[in-house]
mmCIF file of C-alpha atoms and ligand atoms in Angstrom:
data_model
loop_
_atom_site.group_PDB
_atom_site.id
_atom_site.type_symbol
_atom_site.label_atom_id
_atom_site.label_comp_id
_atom_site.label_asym_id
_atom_site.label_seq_id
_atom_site.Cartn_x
_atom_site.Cartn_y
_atom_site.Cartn_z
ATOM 1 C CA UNK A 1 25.985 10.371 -10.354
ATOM 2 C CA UNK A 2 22.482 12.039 -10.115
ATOM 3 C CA UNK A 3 20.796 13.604 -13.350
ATOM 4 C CA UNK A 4 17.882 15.909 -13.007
ATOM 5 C CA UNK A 5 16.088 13.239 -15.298
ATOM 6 C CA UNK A 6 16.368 9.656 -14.317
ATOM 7 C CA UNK A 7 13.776 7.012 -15.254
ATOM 8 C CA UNK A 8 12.843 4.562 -13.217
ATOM 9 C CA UNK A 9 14.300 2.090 -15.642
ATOM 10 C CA UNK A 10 17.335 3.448 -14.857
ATOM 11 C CA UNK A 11 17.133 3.919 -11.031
ATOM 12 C CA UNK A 12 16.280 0.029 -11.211
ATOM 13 C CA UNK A 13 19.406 -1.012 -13.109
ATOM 14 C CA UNK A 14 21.592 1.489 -10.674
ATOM 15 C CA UNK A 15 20.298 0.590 -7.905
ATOM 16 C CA UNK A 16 19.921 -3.521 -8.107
ATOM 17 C CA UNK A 17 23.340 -3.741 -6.650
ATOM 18 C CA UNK A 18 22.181 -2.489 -3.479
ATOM 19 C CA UNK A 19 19.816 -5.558 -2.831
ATOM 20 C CA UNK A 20 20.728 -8.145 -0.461
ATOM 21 C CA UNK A 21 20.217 -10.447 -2.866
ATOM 22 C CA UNK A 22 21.345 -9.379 -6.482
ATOM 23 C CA UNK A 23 20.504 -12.197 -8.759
ATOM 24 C CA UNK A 24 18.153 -9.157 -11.112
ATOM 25 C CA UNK A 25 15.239 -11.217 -10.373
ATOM 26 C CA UNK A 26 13.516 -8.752 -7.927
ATOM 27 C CA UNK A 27 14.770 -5.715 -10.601
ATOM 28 C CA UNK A 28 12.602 -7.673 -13.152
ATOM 29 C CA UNK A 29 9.807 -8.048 -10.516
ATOM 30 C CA UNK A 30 9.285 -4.287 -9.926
ATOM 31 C CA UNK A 31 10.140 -3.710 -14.380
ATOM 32 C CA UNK A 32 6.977 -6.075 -14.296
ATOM 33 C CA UNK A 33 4.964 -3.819 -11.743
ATOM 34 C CA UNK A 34 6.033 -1.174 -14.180
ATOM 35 C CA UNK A 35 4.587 -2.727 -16.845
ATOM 36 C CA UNK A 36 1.210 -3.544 -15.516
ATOM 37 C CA UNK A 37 1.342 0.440 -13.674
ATOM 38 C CA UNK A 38 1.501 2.253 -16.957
ATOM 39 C CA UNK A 39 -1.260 -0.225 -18.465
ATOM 40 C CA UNK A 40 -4.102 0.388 -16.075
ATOM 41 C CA UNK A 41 -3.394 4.016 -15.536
ATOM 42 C CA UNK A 42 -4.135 4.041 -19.429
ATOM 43 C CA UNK A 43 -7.926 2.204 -18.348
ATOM 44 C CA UNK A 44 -8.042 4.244 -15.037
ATOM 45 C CA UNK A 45 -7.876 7.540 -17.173
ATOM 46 C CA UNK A 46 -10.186 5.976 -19.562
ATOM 47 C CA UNK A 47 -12.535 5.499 -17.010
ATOM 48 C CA UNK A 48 -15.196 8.359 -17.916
ATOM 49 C CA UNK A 49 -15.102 7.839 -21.527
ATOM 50 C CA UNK A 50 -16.011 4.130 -21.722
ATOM 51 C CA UNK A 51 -18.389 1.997 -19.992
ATOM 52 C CA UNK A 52 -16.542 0.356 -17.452
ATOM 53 C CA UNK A 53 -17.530 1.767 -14.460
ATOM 54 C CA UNK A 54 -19.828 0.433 -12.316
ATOM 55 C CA UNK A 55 -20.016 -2.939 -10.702
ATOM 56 C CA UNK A 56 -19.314 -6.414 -12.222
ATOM 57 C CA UNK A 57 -21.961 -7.787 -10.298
ATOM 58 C CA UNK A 58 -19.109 -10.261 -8.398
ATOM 59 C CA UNK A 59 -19.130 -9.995 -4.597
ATOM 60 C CA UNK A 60 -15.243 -10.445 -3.480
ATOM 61 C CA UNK A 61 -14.449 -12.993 -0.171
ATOM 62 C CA UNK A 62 -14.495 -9.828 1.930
ATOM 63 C CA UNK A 63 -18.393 -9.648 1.198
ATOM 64 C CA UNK A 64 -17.639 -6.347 -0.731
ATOM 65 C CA UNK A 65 -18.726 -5.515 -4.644
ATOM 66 C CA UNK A 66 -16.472 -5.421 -7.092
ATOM 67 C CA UNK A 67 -16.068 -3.122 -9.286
ATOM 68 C CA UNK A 68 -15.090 -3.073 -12.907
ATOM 69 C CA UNK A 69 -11.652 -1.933 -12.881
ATOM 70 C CA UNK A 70 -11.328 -3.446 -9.955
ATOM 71 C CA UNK A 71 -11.254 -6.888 -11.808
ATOM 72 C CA UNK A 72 -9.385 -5.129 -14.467
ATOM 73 C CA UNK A 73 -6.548 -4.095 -12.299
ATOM 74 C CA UNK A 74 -6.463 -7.572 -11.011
ATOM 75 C CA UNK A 75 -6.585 -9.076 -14.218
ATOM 76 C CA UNK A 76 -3.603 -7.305 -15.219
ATOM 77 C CA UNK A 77 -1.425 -7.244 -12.723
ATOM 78 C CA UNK A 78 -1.322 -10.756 -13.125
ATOM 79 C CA UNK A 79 -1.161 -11.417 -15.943
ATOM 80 C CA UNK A 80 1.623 -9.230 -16.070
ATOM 81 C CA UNK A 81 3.740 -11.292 -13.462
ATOM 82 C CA UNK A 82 2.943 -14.640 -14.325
ATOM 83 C CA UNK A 83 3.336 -14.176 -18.264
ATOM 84 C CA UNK A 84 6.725 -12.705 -17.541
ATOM 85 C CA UNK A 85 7.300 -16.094 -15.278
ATOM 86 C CA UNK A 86 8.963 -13.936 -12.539
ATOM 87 C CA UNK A 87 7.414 -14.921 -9.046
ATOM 88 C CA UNK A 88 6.139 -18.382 -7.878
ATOM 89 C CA UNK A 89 3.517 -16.586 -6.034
ATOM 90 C CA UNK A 90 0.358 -13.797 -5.799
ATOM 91 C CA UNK A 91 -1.801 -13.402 -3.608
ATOM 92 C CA UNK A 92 -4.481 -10.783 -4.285
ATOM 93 C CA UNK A 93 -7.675 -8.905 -2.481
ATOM 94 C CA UNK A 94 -9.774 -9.677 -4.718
ATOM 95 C CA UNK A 95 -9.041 -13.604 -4.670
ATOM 96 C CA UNK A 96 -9.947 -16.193 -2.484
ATOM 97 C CA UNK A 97 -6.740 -17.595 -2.119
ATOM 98 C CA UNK A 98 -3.631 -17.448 -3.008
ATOM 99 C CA UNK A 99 -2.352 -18.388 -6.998
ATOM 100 C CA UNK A 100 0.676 -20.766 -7.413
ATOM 101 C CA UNK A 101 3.215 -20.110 -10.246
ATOM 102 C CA UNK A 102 4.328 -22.945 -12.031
ATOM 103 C CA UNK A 103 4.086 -25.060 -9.372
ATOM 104 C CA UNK A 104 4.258 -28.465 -11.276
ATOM 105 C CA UNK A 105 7.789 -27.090 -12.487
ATOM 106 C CA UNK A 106 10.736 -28.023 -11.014
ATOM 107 C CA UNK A 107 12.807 -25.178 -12.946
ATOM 108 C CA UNK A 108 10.689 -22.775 -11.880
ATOM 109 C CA UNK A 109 13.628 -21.102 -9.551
ATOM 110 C CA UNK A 110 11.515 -18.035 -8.958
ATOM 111 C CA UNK A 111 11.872 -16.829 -5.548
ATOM 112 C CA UNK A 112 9.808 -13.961 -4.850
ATOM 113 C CA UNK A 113 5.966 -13.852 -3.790
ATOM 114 C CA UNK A 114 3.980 -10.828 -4.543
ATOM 115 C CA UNK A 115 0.722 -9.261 -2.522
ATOM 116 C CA UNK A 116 -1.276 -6.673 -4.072
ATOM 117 C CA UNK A 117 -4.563 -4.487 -3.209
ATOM 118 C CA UNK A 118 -5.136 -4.173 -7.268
ATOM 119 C CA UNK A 119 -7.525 -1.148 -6.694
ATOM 120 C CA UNK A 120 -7.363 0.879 -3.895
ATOM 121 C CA UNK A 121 -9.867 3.598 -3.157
ATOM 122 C CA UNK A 122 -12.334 1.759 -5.787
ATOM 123 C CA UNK A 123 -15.270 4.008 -4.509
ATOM 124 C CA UNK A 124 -13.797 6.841 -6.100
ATOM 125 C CA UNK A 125 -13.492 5.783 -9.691
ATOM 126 C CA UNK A 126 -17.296 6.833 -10.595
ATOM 127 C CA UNK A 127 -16.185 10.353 -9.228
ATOM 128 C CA UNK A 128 -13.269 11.140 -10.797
ATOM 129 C CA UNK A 129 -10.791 10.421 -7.497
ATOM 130 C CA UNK A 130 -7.572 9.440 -7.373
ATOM 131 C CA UNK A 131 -7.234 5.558 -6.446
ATOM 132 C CA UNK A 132 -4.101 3.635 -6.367
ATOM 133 C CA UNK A 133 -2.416 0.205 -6.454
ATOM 134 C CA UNK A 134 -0.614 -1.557 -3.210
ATOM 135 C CA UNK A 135 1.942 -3.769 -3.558
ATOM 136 C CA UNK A 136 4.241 -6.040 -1.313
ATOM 137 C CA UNK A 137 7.146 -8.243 -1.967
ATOM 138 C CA UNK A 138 8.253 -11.416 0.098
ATOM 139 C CA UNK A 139 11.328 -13.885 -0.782
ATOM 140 C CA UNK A 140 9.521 -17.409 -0.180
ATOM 141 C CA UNK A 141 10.634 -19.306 2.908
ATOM 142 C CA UNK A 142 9.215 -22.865 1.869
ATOM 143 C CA UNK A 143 12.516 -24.671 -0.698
ATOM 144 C CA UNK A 144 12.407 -22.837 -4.500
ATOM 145 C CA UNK A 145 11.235 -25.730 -7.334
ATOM 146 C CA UNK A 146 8.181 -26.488 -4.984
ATOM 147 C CA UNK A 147 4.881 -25.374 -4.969
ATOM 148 C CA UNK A 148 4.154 -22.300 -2.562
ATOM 149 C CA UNK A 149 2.771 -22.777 0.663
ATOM 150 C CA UNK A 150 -0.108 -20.741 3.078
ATOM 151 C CA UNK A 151 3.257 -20.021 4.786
ATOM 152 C CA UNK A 152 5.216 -18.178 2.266
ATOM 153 C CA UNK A 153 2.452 -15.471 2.140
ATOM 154 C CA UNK A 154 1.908 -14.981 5.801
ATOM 155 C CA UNK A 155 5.176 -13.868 6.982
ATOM 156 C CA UNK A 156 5.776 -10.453 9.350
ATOM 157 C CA UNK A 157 5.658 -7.187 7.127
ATOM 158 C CA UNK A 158 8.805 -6.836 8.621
ATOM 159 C CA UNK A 159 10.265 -10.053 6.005
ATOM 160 C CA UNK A 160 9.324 -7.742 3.324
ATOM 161 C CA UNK A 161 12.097 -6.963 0.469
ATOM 162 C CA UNK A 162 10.267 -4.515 -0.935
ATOM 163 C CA UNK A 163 7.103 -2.738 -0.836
ATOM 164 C CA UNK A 164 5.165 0.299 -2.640
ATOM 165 C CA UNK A 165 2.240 2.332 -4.776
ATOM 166 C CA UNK A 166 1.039 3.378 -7.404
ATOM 167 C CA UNK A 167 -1.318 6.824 -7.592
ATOM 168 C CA UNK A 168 -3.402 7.321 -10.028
ATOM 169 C CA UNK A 169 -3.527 10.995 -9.454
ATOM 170 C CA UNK A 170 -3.582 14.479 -11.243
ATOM 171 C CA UNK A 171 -0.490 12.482 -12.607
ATOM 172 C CA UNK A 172 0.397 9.077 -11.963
ATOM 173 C CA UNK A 173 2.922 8.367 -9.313
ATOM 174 C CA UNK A 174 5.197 4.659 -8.462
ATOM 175 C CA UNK A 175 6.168 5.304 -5.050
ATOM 176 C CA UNK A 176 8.841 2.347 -3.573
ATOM 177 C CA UNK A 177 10.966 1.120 -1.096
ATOM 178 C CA UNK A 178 13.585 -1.729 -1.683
ATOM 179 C CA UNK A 179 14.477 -0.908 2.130
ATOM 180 C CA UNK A 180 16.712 1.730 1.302
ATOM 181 C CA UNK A 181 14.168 4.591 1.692
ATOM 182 C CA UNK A 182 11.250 5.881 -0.340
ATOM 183 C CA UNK A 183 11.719 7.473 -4.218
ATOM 184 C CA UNK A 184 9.000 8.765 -6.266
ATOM 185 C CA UNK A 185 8.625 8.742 -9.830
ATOM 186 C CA UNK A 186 6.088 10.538 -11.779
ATOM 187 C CA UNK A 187 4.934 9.153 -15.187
ATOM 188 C CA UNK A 188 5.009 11.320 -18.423
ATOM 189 C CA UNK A 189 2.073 10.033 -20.068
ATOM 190 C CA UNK A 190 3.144 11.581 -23.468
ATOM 191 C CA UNK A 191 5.906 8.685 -23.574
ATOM 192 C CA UNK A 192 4.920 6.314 -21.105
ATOM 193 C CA UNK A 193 8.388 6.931 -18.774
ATOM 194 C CA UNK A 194 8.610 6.902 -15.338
ATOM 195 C CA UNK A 195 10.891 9.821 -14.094
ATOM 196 C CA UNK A 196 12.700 10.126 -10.753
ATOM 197 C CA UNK A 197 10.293 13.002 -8.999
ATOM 198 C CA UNK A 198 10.943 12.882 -5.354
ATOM 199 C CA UNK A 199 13.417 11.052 -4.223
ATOM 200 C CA UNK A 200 14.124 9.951 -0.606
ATOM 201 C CA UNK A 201 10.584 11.019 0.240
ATOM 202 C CA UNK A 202 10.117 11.825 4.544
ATOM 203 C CA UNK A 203 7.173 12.357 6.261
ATOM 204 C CA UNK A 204 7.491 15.493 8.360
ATOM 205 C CA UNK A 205 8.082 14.626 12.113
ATOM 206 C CA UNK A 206 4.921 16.533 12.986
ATOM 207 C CA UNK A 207 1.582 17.461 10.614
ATOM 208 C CA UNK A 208 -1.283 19.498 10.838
ATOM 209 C CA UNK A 209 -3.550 16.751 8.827
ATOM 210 C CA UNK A 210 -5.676 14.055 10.498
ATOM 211 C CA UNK A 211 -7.618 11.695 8.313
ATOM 212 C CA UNK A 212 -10.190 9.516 9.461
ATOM 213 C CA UNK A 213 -13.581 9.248 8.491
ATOM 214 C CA UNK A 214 -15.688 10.825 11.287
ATOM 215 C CA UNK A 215 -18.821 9.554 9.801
ATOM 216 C CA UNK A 216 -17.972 6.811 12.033
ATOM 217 C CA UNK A 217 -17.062 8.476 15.164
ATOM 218 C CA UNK A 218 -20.012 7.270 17.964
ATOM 219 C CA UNK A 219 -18.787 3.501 17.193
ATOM 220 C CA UNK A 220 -14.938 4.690 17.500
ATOM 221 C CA UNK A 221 -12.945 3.395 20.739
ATOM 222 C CA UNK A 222 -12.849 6.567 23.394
ATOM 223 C CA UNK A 223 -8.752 7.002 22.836
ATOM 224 C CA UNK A 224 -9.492 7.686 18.933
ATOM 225 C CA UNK A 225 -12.564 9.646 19.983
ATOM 226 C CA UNK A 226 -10.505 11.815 22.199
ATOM 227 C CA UNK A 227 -7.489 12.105 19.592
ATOM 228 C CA UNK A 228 -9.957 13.522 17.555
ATOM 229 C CA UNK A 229 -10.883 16.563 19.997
ATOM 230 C CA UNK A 230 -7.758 17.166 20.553
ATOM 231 C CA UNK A 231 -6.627 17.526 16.936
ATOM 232 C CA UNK A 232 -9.376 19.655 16.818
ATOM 233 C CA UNK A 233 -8.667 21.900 20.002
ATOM 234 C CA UNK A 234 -7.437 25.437 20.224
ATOM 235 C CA UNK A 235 -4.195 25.311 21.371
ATOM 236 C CA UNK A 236 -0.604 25.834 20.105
ATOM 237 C CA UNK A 237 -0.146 24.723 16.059
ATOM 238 C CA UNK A 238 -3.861 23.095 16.656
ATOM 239 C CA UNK A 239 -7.089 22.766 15.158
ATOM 240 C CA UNK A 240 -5.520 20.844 13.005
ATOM 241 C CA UNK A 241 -7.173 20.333 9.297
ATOM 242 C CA UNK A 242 -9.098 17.118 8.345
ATOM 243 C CA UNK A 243 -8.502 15.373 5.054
ATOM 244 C CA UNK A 244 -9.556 12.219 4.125
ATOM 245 C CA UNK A 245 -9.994 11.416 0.334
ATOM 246 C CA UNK A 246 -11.181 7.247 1.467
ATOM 247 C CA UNK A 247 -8.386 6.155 -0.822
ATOM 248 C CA UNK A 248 -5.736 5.139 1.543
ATOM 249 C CA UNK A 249 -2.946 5.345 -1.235
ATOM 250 C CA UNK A 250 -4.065 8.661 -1.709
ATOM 251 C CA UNK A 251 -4.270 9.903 2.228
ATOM 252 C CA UNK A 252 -1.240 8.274 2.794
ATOM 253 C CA UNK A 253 0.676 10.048 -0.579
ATOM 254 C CA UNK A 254 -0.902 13.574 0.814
ATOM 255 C CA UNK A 255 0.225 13.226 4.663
ATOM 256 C CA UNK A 256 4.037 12.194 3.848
ATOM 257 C CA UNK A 257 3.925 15.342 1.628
ATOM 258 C CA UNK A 258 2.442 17.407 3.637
ATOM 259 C CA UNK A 259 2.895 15.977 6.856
ATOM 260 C CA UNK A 260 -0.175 14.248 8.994
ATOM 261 C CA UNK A 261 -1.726 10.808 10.583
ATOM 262 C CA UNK A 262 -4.154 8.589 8.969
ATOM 263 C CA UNK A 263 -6.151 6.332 11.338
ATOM 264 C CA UNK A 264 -8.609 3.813 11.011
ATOM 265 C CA UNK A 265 -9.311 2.246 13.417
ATOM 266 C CA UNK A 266 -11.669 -0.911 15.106
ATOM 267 C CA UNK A 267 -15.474 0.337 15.910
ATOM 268 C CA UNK A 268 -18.393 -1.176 17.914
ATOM 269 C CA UNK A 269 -19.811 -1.861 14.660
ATOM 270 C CA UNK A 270 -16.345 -3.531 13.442
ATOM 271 C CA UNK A 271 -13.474 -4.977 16.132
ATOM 272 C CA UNK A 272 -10.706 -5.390 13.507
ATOM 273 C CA UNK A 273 -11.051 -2.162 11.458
ATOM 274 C CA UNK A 274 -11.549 -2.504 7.773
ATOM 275 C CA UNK A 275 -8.040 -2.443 6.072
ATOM 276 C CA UNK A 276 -6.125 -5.444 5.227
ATOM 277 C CA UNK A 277 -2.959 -6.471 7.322
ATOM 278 C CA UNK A 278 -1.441 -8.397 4.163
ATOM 279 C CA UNK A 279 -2.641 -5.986 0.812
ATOM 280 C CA UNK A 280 -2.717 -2.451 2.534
ATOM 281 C CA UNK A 281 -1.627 -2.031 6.311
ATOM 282 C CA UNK A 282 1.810 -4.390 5.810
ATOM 283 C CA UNK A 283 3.369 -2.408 2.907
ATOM 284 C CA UNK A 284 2.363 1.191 4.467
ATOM 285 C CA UNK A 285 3.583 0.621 7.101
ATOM 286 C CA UNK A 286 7.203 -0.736 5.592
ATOM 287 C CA UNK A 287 7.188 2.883 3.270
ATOM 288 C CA UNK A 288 5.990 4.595 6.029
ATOM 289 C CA UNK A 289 9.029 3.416 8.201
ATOM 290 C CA UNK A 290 11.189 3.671 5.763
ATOM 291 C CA UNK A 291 10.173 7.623 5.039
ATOM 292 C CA UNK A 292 10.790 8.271 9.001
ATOM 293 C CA UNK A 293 7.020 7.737 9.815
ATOM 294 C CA UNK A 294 5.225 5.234 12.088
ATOM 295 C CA UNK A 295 2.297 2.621 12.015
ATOM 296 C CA UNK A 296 0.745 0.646 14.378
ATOM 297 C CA UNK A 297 -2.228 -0.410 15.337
ATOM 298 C CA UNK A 298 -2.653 2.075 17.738
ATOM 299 C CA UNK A 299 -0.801 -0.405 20.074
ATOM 300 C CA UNK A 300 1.662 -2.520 18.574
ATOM 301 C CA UNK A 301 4.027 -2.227 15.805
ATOM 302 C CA UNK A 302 2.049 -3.476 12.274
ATOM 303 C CA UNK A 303 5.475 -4.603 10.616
ATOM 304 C CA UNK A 304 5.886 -7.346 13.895
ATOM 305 C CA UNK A 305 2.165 -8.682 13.579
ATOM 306 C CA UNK A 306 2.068 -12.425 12.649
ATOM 307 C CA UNK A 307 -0.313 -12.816 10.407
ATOM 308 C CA UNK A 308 -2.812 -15.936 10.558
ATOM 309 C CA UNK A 309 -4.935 -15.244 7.273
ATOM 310 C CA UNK A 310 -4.576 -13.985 4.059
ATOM 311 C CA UNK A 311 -7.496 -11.510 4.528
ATOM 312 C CA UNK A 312 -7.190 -10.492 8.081
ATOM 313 C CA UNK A 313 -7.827 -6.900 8.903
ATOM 314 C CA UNK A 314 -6.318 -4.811 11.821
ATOM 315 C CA UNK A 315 -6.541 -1.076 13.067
ATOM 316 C CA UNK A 316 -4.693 1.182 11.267
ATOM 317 C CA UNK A 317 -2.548 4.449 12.544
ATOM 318 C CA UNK A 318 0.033 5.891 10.096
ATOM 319 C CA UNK A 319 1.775 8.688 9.693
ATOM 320 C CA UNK A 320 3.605 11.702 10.502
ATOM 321 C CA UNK A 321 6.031 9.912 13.256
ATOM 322 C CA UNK A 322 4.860 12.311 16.695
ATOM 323 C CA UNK A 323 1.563 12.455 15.564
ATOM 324 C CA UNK A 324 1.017 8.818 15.527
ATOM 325 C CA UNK A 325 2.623 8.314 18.582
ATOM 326 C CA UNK A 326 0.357 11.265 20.444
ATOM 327 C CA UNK A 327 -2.520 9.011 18.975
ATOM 328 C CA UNK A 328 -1.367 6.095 20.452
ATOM 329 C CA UNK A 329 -0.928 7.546 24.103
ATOM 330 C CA UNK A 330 -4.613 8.508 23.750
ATOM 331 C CA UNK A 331 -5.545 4.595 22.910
ATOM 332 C CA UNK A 332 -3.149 3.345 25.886
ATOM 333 C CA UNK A 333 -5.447 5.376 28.244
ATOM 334 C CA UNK A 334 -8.672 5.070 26.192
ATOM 335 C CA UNK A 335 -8.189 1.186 24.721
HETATM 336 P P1 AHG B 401 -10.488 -0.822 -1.415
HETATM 337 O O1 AHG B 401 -11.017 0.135 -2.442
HETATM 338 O O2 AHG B 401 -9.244 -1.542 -1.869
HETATM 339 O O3 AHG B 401 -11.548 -1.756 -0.895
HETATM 340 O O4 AHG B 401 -9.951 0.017 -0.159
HETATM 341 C C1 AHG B 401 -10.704 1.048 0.410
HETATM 342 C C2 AHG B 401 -10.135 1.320 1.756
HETATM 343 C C3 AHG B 401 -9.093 2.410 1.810
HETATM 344 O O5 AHG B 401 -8.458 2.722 0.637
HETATM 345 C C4 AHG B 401 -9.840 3.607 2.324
HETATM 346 O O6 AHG B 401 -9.009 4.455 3.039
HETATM 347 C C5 AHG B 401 -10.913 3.003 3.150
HETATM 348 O O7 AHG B 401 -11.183 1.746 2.597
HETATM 349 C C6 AHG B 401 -12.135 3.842 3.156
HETATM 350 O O8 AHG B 401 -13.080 3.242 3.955
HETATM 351 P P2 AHG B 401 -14.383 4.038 4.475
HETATM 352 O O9 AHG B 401 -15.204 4.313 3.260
HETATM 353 O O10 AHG B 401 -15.014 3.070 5.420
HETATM 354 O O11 AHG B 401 -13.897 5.282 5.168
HETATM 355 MN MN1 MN B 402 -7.706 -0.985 -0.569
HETATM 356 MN MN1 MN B 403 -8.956 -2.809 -3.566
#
């Protein structure tokens, strides 16, 4: 039975029968991501009032500066999950490696391993933009009891049970996928409840929004360069209109709405492209499938890349599912 006014709470509990695997464990999992959600949107919106914007003064493994809330997020999230003692794994942007839960215990039956990009969009928060959260949610392939394993967190996106966001928007948004298509639920900040907004999201087959950051276009390979012209030609339900916030969460929230590509892809200045395969690109691409959209790398399928490293990056092109496949027939003659 549908209500008008489902919480997510509820949609969890109604829904956990329709995992593969229904021991409640990955229910509690995403309960936890609620958790940690509703407690940094609380900092996020603090975010002009107190001092903690700005930069920690920590450079992250990716060579990149960290900013406050950045290590906040992190912090949280988890905490969140390994207080609750709910996955034997995390593996995070903004760490090195990868953190082992309870490893030394041989009860610990926990099964799940959890990726996340804590702050997405972090160049925004001194502006007032929308940023986001990234999750992604593997069952552990190495025996439960043990310690996890390099192995556990570099599986195919496609081995993902679950994947999702959280905007931190004009109002705060959980966007997720269990593989059973994409619901939204918007959070009423009066009572701290997550309500069932959009459910089974789609991107539109075709948009009239490209977003890429044309500041780099001279270094951009000739197939994106010529994309880009013709997105921007005269012609039938063309120019189309550019939009790119630089908070991937947030471009990618926009275009299934609204219908559109996002692409960023390698440069001369940069062969792999800048977003991660494991924290950003992997669980996209699984929401973006799962809402009738597409992402590759401009080439190959992102859900069937094997990764080799927790914080390898790869060319990105997501979206609308005809617009990211015109895209792609401009790289295949233009590599
Ligand atoms: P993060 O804040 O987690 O480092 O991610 C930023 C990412 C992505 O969200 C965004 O779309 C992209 O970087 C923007 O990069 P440019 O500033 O190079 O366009
Ligand atoms: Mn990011
Ligand atoms: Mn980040």
């Amino acid at each position: 039975m549908s209500r008008k006014n489902k919480t997510l709470g509820e949609y969890i509990i109604e829904n956990q029968a329709s995992f593969k695997y229904t021991s409640g464990e990955l229910s509690r999992l995403i309960n936890s991501i609620r958790l940690a959600a509703k407690v940094v949107n609380h900092e996020v919106n603090k975010a002009g009032l107190v001092d903690i914007i700005g930069t920690a003064g920590d450079t992250n493994i990716q060579g990149e500066d960290q900013q406050k809330l950045d290590v906040y997020a992190n912090d949280k999230f988890i905490q969140t999950l390994t207080n609750r003692n709910i996955v034997c794994g995390i593996a995070s942007e903004e760490e090195d490696d990868f953190i082992s839960i309870n490893s030394q215990d041989e009860n610990n039956q926990n099964k799940y391993v959890v990726l996340i990009d804590p702050l997405d969009g972090s160049s925004n928060i001194d502006v007032n933009v929308s940023v986001g959260t990234i999750f992604s949610i593997y069952r552990r392939i190495t025996p439960v009891g043990t310690p996890v394993k390099i192995e556990d967190f570099l599986q195919k996106g496609s081995e993902q049970v679950a994947a999702g966001y959280i905007v931190y928007g004009t109002s705060t948004m959980l966007v997720y996928t269990t593989g059973h298509g994409v619901n939204g639920f918007t959070l009423n900040p009066a009572i701290g409840t997550f309500y069932l907004s959009h459910p089974n999201m789609e991107f539109p087959k075709n948009g009239r929004i490209y977003s890429v950051n044309e500041g780099n276009y001279t270094h951009f390979p000739q197939g994106v360069k010529n994309y880009i012209k013709y997105c921007q030609m005269e012609e039938e339900d063309r120019p189309y209109t550019s939009r790119y916030i630089g908070s991937l969460v947030s471009d990618f929230h926009r275009n299934m709405i609204k219908g559109g590509v996002y692409i960023y892809p390698k440069s001369s200045k940069n062969s792999t492209g800048k977003l991660r395969l494991l924290y950003e690109c992997n669980p996209m691409a699984f929401l973006a499938e799962q809402a009738q959209g597409k992402a590759s790398d401009g080439f190959t399928r992102i859900l069937d890349i094997k990764p080799n490293e927790l914080h390898q990056r790869v060319p990105f092109f997501c979206g609308s599912k005809n617009m990211v496949e015109k895209a792609e027939e401009f790289m295949r003659k233009n590599p």
